[in-house]
Amino acid sequence: MKDFLPVIRSAQLFSGISVEELTAMLSCLGAEQKDFPKDAFVLRAGDTVDSIGLVLAGAVLIVQEDIWGNRNILSKAGPGQTFAAAYACAPGSRLNGSILAETPVTVMFLNVKRILNVCPSACSHHNRVVRNLLSELAEKNLQFNEKLTHMGQRTTRSKVMSYLSAEAQRLGTCEFDIPFSRQQLADYLGVERSGLSLELGKMKKDGLLDYHKSHFVLRVYESFDLLCS
């Protein structure tokens, strides 16, 4: 696990923790490293979990599928990002989606009870991890609410514009890469891939944006010039 210390330190969960403190904490928190091949289930819908997953290498998709195989991508997690934290913090709750390995992935699992039950000495770095966890849970809740905003738009164009606008404002630039392939973006927004591709072509023709694969450049009004400069 030493090879992944830079990634672990970059995680929001361990923000403000020194290398020395982190090394001591990993065994205290019951850290367990596991590898999964591409397309493997890291966790399945219906599972109960008692550990938080932290991606060390590769990427995972958090997806929901109905019995007919229709897929809804809830989010994506790459190196330094966590998944299943809310479920681990709610004992007995079952995952309402599956965690799939988008690529070959290495994951570190952390026992949530060892995080929430602060050690007797109440060390400052352990307290900081608890605060970081609370902050991360709040941020993921805001991201989910944002996804609902995108999906609540009435048309495919409105959904695309809502998503790309939010990404541009979050990143502070009108030229950026998104973390999804075209099919994944369609699954994230809840639209058909063919309809998404058609609408992107129309938006490009209308001068709203330009794109190549997952790279986008937004063409915006003068009021947004500062964002794109």
PDB file of N, CA and C in Angstrom, residues 34-45 47 59-63 65 71 83 97-107 109:
ATOM      1  N   LYS A  34      -7.650  -4.279  -2.397  1.00  0.00           N
ATOM      2  CA  LYS A  34      -8.156  -5.323  -3.277  1.00  0.00           C
ATOM      3  C   LYS A  34      -8.065  -4.861  -4.728  1.00  0.00           C
ATOM      4  N   ASP A  35      -7.847  -5.821  -5.623  1.00  0.00           N
ATOM      5  CA  ASP A  35      -7.784  -5.545  -7.065  1.00  0.00           C
ATOM      6  C   ASP A  35      -8.980  -6.198  -7.758  1.00  0.00           C
ATOM      7  N   PHE A  36      -9.506  -5.502  -8.785  1.00  0.00           N
ATOM      8  CA  PHE A  36     -10.632  -6.011  -9.553  1.00  0.00           C
ATOM      9  C   PHE A  36     -10.358  -5.825 -11.041  1.00  0.00           C
ATOM     10  N   PRO A  37     -10.707  -6.817 -11.872  1.00  0.00           N
ATOM     11  CA  PRO A  37     -10.525  -6.654 -13.321  1.00  0.00           C
ATOM     12  C   PRO A  37     -11.613  -5.755 -13.907  1.00  0.00           C
ATOM     13  N   LYS A  38     -11.402  -5.299 -15.114  1.00  0.00           N
ATOM     14  CA  LYS A  38     -12.377  -4.463 -15.807  1.00  0.00           C
ATOM     15  C   LYS A  38     -13.731  -5.161 -15.891  1.00  0.00           C
ATOM     16  N   ASP A  39     -14.803  -4.406 -15.667  1.00  0.00           N
ATOM     17  CA  ASP A  39     -16.199  -4.863 -15.733  1.00  0.00           C
ATOM     18  C   ASP A  39     -16.616  -5.750 -14.568  1.00  0.00           C
ATOM     19  N   ALA A  40     -15.732  -5.947 -13.592  1.00  0.00           N
ATOM     20  CA  ALA A  40     -16.098  -6.762 -12.425  1.00  0.00           C
ATOM     21  C   ALA A  40     -16.949  -5.940 -11.463  1.00  0.00           C
ATOM     22  N   PHE A  41     -17.788  -6.639 -10.693  1.00  0.00           N
ATOM     23  CA  PHE A  41     -18.547  -5.988  -9.636  1.00  0.00           C
ATOM     24  C   PHE A  41     -17.642  -5.807  -8.421  1.00  0.00           C
ATOM     25  N   VAL A  42     -17.462  -4.572  -8.017  1.00  0.00           N
ATOM     26  CA  VAL A  42     -16.763  -4.298  -6.765  1.00  0.00           C
ATOM     27  C   VAL A  42     -17.737  -4.510  -5.606  1.00  0.00           C
ATOM     28  N   LEU A  43     -18.952  -4.006  -5.779  1.00  0.00           N
ATOM     29  CA  LEU A  43     -20.070  -4.239  -4.865  1.00  0.00           C
ATOM     30  C   LEU A  43     -21.323  -4.370  -5.710  1.00  0.00           C
ATOM     31  N   ARG A  44     -22.286  -5.144  -5.233  1.00  0.00           N
ATOM     32  CA  ARG A  44     -23.530  -5.359  -5.978  1.00  0.00           C
ATOM     33  C   ARG A  44     -24.707  -4.693  -5.290  1.00  0.00           C
ATOM     34  N   ALA A  45     -25.675  -4.279  -6.102  1.00  0.00           N
ATOM     35  CA  ALA A  45     -26.911  -3.720  -5.555  1.00  0.00           C
ATOM     36  C   ALA A  45     -27.514  -4.737  -4.591  1.00  0.00           C
ATOM     37  N   ASP A  47     -26.243  -5.325  -1.594  1.00  0.00           N
ATOM     38  CA  ASP A  47     -25.233  -5.636  -0.570  1.00  0.00           C
ATOM     39  C   ASP A  47     -25.354  -4.662   0.606  1.00  0.00           C
ATOM     40  N   ALA A  59     -10.762   3.295 -12.229  1.00  0.00           N
ATOM     41  CA  ALA A  59     -12.000   4.039 -11.984  1.00  0.00           C
ATOM     42  C   ALA A  59     -13.166   3.073 -11.836  1.00  0.00           C
ATOM     43  N   VAL A  60     -14.155   3.491 -11.052  1.00  0.00           N
ATOM     44  CA  VAL A  60     -15.377   2.707 -10.887  1.00  0.00           C
ATOM     45  C   VAL A  60     -16.579   3.563 -11.251  1.00  0.00           C
ATOM     46  N   LEU A  61     -17.650   2.899 -11.685  1.00  0.00           N
ATOM     47  CA  LEU A  61     -18.911   3.549 -11.977  1.00  0.00           C
ATOM     48  C   LEU A  61     -19.939   3.106 -10.944  1.00  0.00           C
ATOM     49  N   ILE A  62     -20.720   4.046 -10.446  1.00  0.00           N
ATOM     50  CA  ILE A  62     -21.820   3.715  -9.552  1.00  0.00           C
ATOM     51  C   ILE A  62     -23.076   3.729 -10.410  1.00  0.00           C
ATOM     52  N   VAL A  63     -23.685   2.563 -10.619  1.00  0.00           N
ATOM     53  CA  VAL A  63     -24.768   2.434 -11.590  1.00  0.00           C
ATOM     54  C   VAL A  63     -25.994   1.771 -10.974  1.00  0.00           C
ATOM     55  N   GLU A  65     -29.380  -0.471 -12.431  1.00  0.00           N
ATOM     56  CA  GLU A  65     -29.944  -1.154 -13.588  1.00  0.00           C
ATOM     57  C   GLU A  65     -31.280  -1.757 -13.203  1.00  0.00           C
ATOM     58  N   ARG A  71     -29.658   1.136 -17.904  1.00  0.00           N
ATOM     59  CA  ARG A  71     -28.638   1.590 -16.960  1.00  0.00           C
ATOM     60  C   ARG A  71     -28.732   3.088 -16.704  1.00  0.00           C
ATOM     61  N   PHE A  83     -16.358   5.812  -2.473  1.00  0.00           N
ATOM     62  CA  PHE A  83     -17.705   5.368  -2.833  1.00  0.00           C
ATOM     63  C   PHE A  83     -18.281   4.551  -1.679  1.00  0.00           C
ATOM     64  N   GLY A  97     -27.536   0.601  -5.811  1.00  0.00           N
ATOM     65  CA  GLY A  97     -26.845   0.530  -7.093  1.00  0.00           C
ATOM     66  C   GLY A  97     -25.604  -0.327  -6.944  1.00  0.00           C
ATOM     67  N   SER A  98     -24.998  -0.670  -8.072  1.00  0.00           N
ATOM     68  CA  SER A  98     -23.794  -1.500  -8.058  1.00  0.00           C
ATOM     69  C   SER A  98     -22.564  -0.646  -8.333  1.00  0.00           C
ATOM     70  N   ILE A  99     -21.422  -1.108  -7.849  1.00  0.00           N
ATOM     71  CA  ILE A  99     -20.136  -0.466  -8.127  1.00  0.00           C
ATOM     72  C   ILE A  99     -19.409  -1.346  -9.132  1.00  0.00           C
ATOM     73  N   LEU A 100     -19.192  -0.826 -10.342  1.00  0.00           N
ATOM     74  CA  LEU A 100     -18.556  -1.586 -11.410  1.00  0.00           C
ATOM     75  C   LEU A 100     -17.172  -1.033 -11.716  1.00  0.00           C
ATOM     76  N   ALA A 101     -16.233  -1.929 -11.995  1.00  0.00           N
ATOM     77  CA  ALA A 101     -14.886  -1.505 -12.387  1.00  0.00           C
ATOM     78  C   ALA A 101     -14.922  -1.071 -13.851  1.00  0.00           C
ATOM     79  N   GLU A 102     -14.779   0.233 -14.090  1.00  0.00           N
ATOM     80  CA  GLU A 102     -14.749   0.719 -15.474  1.00  0.00           C
ATOM     81  C   GLU A 102     -13.463   0.268 -16.162  1.00  0.00           C
ATOM     82  N   THR A 103     -12.388   0.189 -15.395  1.00  0.00           N
ATOM     83  CA  THR A 103     -11.078  -0.257 -15.851  1.00  0.00           C
ATOM     84  C   THR A 103     -10.570  -1.255 -14.803  1.00  0.00           C
ATOM     85  N   PRO A 104      -9.446  -1.918 -15.047  1.00  0.00           N
ATOM     86  CA  PRO A 104      -8.834  -2.644 -13.921  1.00  0.00           C
ATOM     87  C   PRO A 104      -8.628  -1.659 -12.780  1.00  0.00           C
ATOM     88  N   VAL A 105      -9.042  -2.021 -11.586  1.00  0.00           N
ATOM     89  CA  VAL A 105      -9.072  -1.047 -10.498  1.00  0.00           C
ATOM     90  C   VAL A 105      -8.488  -1.629  -9.217  1.00  0.00           C
ATOM     91  N   THR A 106      -7.807  -0.777  -8.480  1.00  0.00           N
ATOM     92  CA  THR A 106      -7.306  -1.133  -7.153  1.00  0.00           C
ATOM     93  C   THR A 106      -8.036  -0.262  -6.138  1.00  0.00           C
ATOM     94  N   VAL A 107      -8.607  -0.913  -5.119  1.00  0.00           N
ATOM     95  CA  VAL A 107      -9.448  -0.227  -4.143  1.00  0.00           C
ATOM     96  C   VAL A 107      -8.926  -0.496  -2.734  1.00  0.00           C
ATOM     97  N   PHE A 109     -10.330  -0.520   1.126  1.00  0.00           N
ATOM     98  CA  PHE A 109     -11.530  -0.481   1.954  1.00  0.00           C
ATOM     99  C   PHE A 109     -11.142  -0.117   3.382  1.00  0.00           C
TER     100      PHE A 109
END
